[in-house]
mmCIF file with all atom_site columns, C-alpha atoms in Angstrom:
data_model
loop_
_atom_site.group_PDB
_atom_site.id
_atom_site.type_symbol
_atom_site.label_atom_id
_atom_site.label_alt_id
_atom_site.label_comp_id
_atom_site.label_asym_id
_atom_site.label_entity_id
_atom_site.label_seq_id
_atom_site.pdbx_PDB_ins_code
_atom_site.Cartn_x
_atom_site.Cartn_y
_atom_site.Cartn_z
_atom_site.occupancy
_atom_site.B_iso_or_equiv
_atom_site.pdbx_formal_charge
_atom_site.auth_seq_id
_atom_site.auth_comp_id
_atom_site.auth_asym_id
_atom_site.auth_atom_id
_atom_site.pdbx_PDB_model_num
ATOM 1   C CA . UNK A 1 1   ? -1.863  -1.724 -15.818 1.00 0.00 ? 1   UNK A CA 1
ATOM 2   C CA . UNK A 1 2   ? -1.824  1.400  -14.301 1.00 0.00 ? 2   UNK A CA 1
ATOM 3   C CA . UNK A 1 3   ? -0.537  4.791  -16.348 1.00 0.00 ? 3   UNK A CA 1
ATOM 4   C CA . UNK A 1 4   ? -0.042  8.049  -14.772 1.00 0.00 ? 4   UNK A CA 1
ATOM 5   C CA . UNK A 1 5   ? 0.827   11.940 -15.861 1.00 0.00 ? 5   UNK A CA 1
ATOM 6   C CA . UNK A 1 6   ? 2.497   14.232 -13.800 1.00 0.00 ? 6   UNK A CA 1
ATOM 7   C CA . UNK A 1 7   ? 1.262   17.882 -14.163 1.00 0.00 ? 7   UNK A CA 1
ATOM 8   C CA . UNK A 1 8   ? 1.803   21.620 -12.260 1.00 0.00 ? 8   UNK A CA 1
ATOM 9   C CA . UNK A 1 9   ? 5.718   21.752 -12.337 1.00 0.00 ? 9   UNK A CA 1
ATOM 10  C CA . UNK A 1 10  ? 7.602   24.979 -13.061 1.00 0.00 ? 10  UNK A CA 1
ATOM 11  C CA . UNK A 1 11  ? 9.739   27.564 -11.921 1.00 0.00 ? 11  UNK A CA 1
ATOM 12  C CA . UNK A 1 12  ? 9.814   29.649 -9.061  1.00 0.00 ? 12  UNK A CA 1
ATOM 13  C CA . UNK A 1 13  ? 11.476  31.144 -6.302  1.00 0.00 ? 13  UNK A CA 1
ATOM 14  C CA . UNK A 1 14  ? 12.180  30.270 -3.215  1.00 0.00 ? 14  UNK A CA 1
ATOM 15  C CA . UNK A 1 15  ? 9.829   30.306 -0.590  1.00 0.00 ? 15  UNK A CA 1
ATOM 16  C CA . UNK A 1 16  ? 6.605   29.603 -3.438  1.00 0.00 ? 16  UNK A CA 1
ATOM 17  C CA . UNK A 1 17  ? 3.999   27.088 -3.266  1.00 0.00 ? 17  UNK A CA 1
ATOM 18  C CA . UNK A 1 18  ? 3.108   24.413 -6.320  1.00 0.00 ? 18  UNK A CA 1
ATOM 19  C CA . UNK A 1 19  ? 0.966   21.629 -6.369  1.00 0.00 ? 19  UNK A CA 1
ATOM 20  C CA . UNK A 1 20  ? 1.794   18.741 -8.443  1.00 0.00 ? 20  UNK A CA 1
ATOM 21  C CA . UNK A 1 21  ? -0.897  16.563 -9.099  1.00 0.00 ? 21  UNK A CA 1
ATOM 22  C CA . UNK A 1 22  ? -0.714  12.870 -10.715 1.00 0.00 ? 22  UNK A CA 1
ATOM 23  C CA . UNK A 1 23  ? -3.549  11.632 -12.340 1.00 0.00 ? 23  UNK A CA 1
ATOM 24  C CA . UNK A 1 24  ? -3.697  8.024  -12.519 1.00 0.00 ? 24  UNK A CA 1
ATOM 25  C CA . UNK A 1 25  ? -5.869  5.640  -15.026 1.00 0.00 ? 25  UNK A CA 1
ATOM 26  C CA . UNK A 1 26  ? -6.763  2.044  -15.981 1.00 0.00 ? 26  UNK A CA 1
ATOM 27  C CA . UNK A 1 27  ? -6.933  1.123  -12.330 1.00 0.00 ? 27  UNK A CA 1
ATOM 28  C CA . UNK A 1 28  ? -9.011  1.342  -8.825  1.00 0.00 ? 28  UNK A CA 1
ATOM 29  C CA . UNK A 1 29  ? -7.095  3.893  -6.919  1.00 0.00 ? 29  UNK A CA 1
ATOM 30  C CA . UNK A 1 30  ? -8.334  2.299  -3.880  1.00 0.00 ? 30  UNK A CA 1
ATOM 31  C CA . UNK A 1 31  ? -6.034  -0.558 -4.331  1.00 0.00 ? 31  UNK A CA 1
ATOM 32  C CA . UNK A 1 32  ? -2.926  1.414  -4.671  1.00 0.00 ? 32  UNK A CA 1
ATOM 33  C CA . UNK A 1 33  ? -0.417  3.414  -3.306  1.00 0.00 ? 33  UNK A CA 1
ATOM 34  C CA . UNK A 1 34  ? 1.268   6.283  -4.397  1.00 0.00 ? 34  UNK A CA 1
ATOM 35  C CA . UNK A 1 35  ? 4.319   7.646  -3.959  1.00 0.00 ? 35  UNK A CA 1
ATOM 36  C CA . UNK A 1 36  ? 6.154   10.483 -5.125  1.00 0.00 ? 36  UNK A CA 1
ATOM 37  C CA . UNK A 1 37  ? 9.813   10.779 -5.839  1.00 0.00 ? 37  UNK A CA 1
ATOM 38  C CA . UNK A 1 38  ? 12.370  13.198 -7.018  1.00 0.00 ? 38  UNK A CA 1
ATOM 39  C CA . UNK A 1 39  ? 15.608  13.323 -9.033  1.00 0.00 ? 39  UNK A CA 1
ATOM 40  C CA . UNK A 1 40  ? 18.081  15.778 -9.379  1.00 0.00 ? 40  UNK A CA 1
ATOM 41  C CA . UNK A 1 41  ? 20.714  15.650 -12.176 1.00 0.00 ? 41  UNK A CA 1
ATOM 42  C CA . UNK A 1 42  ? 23.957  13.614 -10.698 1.00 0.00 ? 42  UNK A CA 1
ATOM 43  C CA . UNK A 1 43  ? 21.949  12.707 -7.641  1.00 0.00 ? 43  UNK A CA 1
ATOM 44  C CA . UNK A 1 44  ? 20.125  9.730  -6.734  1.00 0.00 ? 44  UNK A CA 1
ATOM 45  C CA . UNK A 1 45  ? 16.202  8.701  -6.393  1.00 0.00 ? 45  UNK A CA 1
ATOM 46  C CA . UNK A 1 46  ? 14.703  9.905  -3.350  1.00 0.00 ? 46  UNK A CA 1
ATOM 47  C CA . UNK A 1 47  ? 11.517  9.055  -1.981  1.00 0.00 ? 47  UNK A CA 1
ATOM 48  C CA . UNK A 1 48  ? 9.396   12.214 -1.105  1.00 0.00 ? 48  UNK A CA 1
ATOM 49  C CA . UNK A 1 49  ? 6.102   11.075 -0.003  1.00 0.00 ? 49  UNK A CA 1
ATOM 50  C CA . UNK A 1 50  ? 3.355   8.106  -0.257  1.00 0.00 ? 50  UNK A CA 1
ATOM 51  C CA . UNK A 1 51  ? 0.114   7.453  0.538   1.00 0.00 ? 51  UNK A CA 1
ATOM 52  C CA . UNK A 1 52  ? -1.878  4.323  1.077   1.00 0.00 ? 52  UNK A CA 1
ATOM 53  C CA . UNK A 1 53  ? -5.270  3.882  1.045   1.00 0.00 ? 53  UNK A CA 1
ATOM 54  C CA . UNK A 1 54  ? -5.211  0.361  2.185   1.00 0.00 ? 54  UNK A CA 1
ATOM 55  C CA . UNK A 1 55  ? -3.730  1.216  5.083   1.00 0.00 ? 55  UNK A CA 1
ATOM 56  C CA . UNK A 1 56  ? -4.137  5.041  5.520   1.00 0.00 ? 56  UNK A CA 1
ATOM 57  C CA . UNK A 1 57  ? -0.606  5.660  5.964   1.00 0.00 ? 57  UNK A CA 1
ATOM 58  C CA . UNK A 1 58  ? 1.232   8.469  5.154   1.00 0.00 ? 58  UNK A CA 1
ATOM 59  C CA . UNK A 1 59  ? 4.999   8.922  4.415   1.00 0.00 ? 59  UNK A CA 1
ATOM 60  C CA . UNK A 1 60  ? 7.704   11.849 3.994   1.00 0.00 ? 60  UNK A CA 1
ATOM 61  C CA . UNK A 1 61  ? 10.734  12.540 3.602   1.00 0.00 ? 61  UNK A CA 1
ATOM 62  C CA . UNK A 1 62  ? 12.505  14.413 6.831   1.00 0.00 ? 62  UNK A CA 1
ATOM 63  C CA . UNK A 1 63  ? 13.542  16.792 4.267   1.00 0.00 ? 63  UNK A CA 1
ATOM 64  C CA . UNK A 1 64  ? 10.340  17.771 3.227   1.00 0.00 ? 64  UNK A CA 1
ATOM 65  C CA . UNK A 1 65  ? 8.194   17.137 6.405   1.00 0.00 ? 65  UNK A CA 1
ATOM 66  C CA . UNK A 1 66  ? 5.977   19.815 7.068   1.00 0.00 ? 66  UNK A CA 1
ATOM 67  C CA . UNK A 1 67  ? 6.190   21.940 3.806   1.00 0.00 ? 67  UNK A CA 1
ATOM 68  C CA . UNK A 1 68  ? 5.137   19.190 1.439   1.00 0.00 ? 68  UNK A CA 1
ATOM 69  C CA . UNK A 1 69  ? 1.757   17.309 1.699   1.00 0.00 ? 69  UNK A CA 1
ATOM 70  C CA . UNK A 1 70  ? 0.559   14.603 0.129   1.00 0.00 ? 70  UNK A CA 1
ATOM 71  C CA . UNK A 1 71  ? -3.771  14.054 -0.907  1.00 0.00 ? 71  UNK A CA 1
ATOM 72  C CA . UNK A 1 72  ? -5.961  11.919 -2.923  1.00 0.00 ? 72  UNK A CA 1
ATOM 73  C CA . UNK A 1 73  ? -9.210  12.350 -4.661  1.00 0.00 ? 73  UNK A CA 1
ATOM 74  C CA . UNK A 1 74  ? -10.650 9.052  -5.459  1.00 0.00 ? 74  UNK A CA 1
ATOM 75  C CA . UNK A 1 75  ? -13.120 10.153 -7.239  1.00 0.00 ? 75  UNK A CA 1
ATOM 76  C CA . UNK A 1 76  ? -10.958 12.514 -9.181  1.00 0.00 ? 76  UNK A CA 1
ATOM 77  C CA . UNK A 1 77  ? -8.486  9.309  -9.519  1.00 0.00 ? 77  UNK A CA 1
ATOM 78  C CA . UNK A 1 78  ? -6.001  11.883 -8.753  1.00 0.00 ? 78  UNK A CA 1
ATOM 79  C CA . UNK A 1 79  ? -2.979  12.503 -6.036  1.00 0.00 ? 79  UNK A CA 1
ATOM 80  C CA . UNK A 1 80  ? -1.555  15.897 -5.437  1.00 0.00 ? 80  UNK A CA 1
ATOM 81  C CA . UNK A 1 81  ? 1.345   16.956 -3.828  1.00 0.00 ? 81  UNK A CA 1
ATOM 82  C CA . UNK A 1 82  ? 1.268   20.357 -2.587  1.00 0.00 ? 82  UNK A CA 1
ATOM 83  C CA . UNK A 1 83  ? 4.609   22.118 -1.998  1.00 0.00 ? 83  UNK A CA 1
ATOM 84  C CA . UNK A 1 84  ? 4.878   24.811 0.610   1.00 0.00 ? 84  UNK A CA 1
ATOM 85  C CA . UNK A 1 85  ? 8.162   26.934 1.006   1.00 0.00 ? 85  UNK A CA 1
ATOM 86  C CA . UNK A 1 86  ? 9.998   25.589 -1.807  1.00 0.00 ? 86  UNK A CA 1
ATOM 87  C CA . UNK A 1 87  ? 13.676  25.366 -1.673  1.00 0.00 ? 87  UNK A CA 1
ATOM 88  C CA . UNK A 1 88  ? 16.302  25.600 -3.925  1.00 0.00 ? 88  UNK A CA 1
ATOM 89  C CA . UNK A 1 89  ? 17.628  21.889 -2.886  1.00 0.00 ? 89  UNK A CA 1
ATOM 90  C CA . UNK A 1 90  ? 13.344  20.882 -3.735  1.00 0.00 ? 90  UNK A CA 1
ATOM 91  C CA . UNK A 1 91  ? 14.694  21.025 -7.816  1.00 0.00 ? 91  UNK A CA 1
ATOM 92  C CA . UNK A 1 92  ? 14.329  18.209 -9.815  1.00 0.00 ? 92  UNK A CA 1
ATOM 93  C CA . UNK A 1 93  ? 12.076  15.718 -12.032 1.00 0.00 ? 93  UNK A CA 1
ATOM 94  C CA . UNK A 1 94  ? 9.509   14.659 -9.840  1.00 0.00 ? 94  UNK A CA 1
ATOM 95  C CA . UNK A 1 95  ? 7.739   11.577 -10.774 1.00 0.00 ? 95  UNK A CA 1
ATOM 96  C CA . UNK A 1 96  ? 4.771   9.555  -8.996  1.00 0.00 ? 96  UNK A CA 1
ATOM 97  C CA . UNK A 1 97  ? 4.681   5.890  -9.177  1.00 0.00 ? 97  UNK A CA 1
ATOM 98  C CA . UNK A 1 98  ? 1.872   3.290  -8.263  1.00 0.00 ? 98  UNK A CA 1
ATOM 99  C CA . UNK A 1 99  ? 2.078   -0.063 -6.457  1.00 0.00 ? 99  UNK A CA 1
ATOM 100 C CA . UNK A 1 100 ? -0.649  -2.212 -5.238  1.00 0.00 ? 100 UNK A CA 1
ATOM 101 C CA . UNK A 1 101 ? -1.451  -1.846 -1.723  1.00 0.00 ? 101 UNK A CA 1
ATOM 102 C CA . UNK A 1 102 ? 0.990   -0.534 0.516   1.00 0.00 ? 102 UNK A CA 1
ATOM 103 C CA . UNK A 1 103 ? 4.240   1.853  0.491   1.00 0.00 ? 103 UNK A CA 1
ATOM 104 C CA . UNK A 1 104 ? 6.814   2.394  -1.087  1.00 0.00 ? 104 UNK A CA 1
ATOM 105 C CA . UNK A 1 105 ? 5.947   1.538  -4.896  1.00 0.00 ? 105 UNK A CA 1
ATOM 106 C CA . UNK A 1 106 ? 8.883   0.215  -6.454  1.00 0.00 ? 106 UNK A CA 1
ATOM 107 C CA . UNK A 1 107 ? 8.810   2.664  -9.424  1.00 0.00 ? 107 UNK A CA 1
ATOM 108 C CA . UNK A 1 108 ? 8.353   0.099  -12.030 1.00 0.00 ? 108 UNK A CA 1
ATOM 109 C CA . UNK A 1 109 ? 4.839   1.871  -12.698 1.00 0.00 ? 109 UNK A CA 1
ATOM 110 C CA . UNK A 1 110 ? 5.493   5.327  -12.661 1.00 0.00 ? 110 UNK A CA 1
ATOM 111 C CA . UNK A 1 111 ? 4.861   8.494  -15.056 1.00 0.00 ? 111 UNK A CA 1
ATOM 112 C CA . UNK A 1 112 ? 7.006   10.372 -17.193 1.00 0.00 ? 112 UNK A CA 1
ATOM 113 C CA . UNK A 1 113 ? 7.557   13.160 -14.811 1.00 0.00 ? 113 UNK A CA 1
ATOM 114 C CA . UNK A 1 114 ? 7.180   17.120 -13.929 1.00 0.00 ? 114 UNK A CA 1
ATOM 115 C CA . UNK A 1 115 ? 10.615  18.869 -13.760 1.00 0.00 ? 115 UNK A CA 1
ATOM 116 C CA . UNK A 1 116 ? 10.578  21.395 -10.671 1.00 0.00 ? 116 UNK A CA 1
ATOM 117 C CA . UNK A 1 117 ? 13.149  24.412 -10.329 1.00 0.00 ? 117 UNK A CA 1
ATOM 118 C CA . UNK A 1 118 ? 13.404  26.632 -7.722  1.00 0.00 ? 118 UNK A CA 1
ATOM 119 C CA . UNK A 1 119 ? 15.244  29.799 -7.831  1.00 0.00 ? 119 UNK A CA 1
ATOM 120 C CA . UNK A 1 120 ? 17.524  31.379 -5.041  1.00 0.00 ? 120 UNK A CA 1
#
């Protein structure tokens, strides 16, 4: 069974850069994808981005295409997502989750979460 942690969340202000990374143990990361989501209070689940190493593809959300971008370090057992030009609308928990294979995981295997809050 896979676990993960979030890490790198904060504040800031609109128009900063984090990177949130996910470090993920008790499995190959070779066999999995990852995907990141988000969750603001009152709102729904969105899917932000996933990767797959089974099938190199790579997935994102048209509202965060090209400021957000997702990477893995196998070695590192690690995914990052690094967040470019941050938004107000960008707040919320942001969680990664793991499935085997291919995207979208379902989010049954997921971490606890890194809260995100951007300032106007």
């Amino acid at each position: 069974q896979a676990q993960l942690v979030e890490s790198g969340g904060g504040l800031v202000q609109s128009g900063d850069s984090l990177t949130l990374s996910c470090a993920v143990s008790g499995v190959t990361l070779d066999d999995y994808a990852i995907g990141w989501f988000r969750q603001a209070p009152g709102k729904e689940r969105e899917e932000v981005s996933c990767h797959s190493h089974s099938d190199k593809s790579t997935h994102y959300a048209p509202s965060v295409k090209g400021r957000f971008t997702i990477s893995r370090d196998n070695a590192k057992n690690t995914v990052y997502l690094q967040m470019n030009n941050l938004k107000p609308e960008d707040t919320a928990l942001y969680y990664c989750a793991a499935e085997q294979w291919y995207c979208w995981p379902t989010g049954h295997v997921r971490g606890q979460g890194t809260q995100v809050t951007v300032s106007s």
